[in-house]
Tab-separated table of C-alpha atoms in Angstrom:
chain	number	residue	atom	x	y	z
A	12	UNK	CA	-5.257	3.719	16.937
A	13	UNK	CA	-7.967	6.225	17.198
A	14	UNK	CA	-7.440	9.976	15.603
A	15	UNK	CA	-6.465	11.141	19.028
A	16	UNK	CA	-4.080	8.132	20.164
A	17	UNK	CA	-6.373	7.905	23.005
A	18	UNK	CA	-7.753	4.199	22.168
A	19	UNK	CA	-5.534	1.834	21.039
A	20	UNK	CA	-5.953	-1.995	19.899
A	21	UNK	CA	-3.529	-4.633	19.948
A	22	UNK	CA	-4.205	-8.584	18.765
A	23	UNK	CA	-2.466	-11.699	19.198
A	24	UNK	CA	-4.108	-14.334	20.657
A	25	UNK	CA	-6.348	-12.082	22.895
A	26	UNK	CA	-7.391	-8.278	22.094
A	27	UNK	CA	-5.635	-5.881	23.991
A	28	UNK	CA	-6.933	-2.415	24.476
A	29	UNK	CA	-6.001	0.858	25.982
A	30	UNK	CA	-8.022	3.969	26.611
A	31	UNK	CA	-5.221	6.163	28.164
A	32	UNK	CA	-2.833	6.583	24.901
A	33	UNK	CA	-0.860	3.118	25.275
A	34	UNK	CA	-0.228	3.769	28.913
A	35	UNK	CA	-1.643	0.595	30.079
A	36	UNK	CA	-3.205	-2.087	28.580
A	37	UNK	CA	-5.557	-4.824	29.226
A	38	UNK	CA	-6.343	-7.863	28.011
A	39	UNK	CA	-10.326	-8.175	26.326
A	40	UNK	CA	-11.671	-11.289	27.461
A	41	UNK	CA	-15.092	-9.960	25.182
A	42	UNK	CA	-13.474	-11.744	21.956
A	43	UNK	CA	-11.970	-14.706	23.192
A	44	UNK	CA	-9.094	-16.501	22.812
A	45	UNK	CA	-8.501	-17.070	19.168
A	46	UNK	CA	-5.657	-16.271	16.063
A	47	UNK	CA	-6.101	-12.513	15.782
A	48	UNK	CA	-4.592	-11.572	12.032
A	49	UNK	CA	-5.259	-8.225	12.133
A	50	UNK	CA	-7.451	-5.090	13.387
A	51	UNK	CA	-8.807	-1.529	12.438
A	52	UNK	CA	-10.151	0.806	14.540
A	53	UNK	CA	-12.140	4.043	14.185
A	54	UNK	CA	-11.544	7.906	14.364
A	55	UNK	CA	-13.008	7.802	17.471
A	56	UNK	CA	-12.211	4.234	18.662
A	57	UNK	CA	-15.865	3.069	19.278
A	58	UNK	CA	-15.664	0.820	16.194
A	59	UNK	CA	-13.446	-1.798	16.054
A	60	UNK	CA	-12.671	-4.808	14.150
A	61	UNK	CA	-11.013	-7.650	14.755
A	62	UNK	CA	-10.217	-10.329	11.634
A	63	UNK	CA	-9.318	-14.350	12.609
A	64	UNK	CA	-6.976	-15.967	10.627
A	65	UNK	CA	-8.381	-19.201	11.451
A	66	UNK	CA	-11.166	-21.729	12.533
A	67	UNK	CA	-13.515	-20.308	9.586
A	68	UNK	CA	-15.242	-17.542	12.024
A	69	UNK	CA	-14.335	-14.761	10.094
A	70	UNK	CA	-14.383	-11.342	11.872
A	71	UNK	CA	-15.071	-9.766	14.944
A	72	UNK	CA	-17.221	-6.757	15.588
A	73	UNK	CA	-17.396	-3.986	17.977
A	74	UNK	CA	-19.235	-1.050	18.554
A	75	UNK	CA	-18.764	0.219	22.082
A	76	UNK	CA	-14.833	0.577	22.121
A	77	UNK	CA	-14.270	-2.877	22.754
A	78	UNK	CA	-16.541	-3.732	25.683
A	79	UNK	CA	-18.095	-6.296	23.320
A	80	UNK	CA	-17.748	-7.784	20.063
A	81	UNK	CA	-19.938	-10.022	18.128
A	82	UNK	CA	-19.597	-12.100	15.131
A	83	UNK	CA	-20.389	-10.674	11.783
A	84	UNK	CA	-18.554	-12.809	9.417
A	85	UNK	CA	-17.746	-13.636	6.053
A	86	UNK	CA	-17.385	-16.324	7.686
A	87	UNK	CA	-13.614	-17.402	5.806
A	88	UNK	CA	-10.602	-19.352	6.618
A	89	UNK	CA	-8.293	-16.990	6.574
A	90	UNK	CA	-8.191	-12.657	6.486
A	91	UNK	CA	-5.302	-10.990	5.066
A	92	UNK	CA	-5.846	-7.605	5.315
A	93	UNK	CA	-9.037	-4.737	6.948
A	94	UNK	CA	-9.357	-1.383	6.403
A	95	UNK	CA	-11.634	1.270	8.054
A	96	UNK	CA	-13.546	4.257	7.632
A	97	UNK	CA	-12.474	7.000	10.054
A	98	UNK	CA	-16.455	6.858	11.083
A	99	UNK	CA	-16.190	3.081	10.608
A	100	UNK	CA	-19.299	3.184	8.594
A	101	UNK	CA	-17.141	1.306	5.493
A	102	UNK	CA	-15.055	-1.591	5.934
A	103	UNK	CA	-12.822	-3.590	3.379
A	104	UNK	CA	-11.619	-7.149	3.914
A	105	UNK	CA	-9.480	-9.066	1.813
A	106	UNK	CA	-10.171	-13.129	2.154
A	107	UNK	CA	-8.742	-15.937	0.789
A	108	UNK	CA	-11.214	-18.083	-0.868
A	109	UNK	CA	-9.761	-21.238	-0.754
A	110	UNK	CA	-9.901	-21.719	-4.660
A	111	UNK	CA	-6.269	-20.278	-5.451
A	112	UNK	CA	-7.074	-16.535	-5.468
A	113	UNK	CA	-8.207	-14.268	-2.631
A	114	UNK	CA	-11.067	-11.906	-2.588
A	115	UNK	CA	-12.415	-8.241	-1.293
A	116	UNK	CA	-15.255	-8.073	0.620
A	117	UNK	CA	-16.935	-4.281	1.675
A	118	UNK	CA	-19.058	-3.376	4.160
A	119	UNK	CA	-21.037	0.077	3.919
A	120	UNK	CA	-23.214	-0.531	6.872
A	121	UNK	CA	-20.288	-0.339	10.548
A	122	UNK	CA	-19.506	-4.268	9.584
A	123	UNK	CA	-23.209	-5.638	9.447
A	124	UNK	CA	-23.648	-7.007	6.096
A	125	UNK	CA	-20.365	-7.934	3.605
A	126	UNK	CA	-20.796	-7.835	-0.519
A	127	UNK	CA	-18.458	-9.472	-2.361
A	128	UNK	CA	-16.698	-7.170	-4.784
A	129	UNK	CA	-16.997	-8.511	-8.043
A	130	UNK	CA	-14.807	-6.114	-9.411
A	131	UNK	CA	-12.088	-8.384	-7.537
A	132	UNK	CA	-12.795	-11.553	-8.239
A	133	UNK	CA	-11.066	-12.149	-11.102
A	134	UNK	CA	-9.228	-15.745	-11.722
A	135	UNK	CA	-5.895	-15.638	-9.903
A	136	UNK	CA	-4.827	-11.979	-8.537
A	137	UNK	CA	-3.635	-12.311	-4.876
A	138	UNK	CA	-5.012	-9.359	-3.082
A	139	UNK	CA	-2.784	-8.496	-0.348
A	140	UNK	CA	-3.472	-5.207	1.055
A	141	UNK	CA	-6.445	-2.725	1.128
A	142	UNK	CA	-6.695	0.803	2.481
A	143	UNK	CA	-9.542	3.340	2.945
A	144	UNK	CA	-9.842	7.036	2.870
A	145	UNK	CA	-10.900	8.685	5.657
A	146	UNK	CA	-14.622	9.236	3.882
A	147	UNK	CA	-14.088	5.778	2.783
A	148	UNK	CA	-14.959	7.348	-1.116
A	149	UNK	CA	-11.611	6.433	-2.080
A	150	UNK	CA	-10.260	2.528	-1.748
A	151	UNK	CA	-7.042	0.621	-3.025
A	152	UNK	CA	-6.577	-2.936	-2.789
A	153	UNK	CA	-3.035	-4.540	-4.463
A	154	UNK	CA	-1.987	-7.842	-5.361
């Protein structure tokens, strides 16, 4: 939901969205059908991103309040968790990597290039949950 509660974001197997403070809804053709895990959205709703639990794609990307989205990746088989910036200028994903451990991934650049955080990656925590300040200074992942 957006600072105001004017743009909302729903997933399931489609995006929903609403620009009228959850009066109505409509379905967002722009990112397909596909297993939606999870979503963040920005202060202002123009960012939005939308993480795929399946398939490998990764996560979805948009920066026009959901008119279109576009594949940034890591491309992964399956998201946990996202977290967002209130600009959306810093993202956090958590990922499993398929190896018996998950990971965190951040973005500093509104989703268009991911660094693994090294600082994560050690042999067999289970990252479940991250969260961002509003800055996006201050994360917190947990296991």
């Amino acid at each position: 939901m957006s600072a105001s509660g004017q743009y909302v974001v729903g997933v399931a197997s489609y995006v929903y969205n609403s620009n009228n403070y959850g009066l109505t809804w409509s379905t967002n053709n722009a990112a397909g059908t596909r297993t939606f895990k999870i979503i963040a959205i920005s202060a202002s709703g123009q960012y939005q991103i939308a993480c795929i639990s399946s398939n490998g794609i990764g996560t979805l990307f948009s920066n026009n309040y959901g008119v279109s989205f576009t594949n940034l990746g890591p491309n992964v088989n399956s998201l946990i968790d996202v977290a967002m910036s209130a600009s959306g200028q810093y993202q956090t994903i958590v990922v499993t990597n398929g190896s018996g451990s998950n990971n965190v991934f951040n973005s500093s650049n509104y989703g268009v290039t991911w660094t693994l955080n090294t600082n994560s990656s050690a042999s067999g925590p289970w990252w479940n949950n991250v969260a961002i300040s509003a800055s996006g200074q201050y994360q917190v992942a947990i296991t």
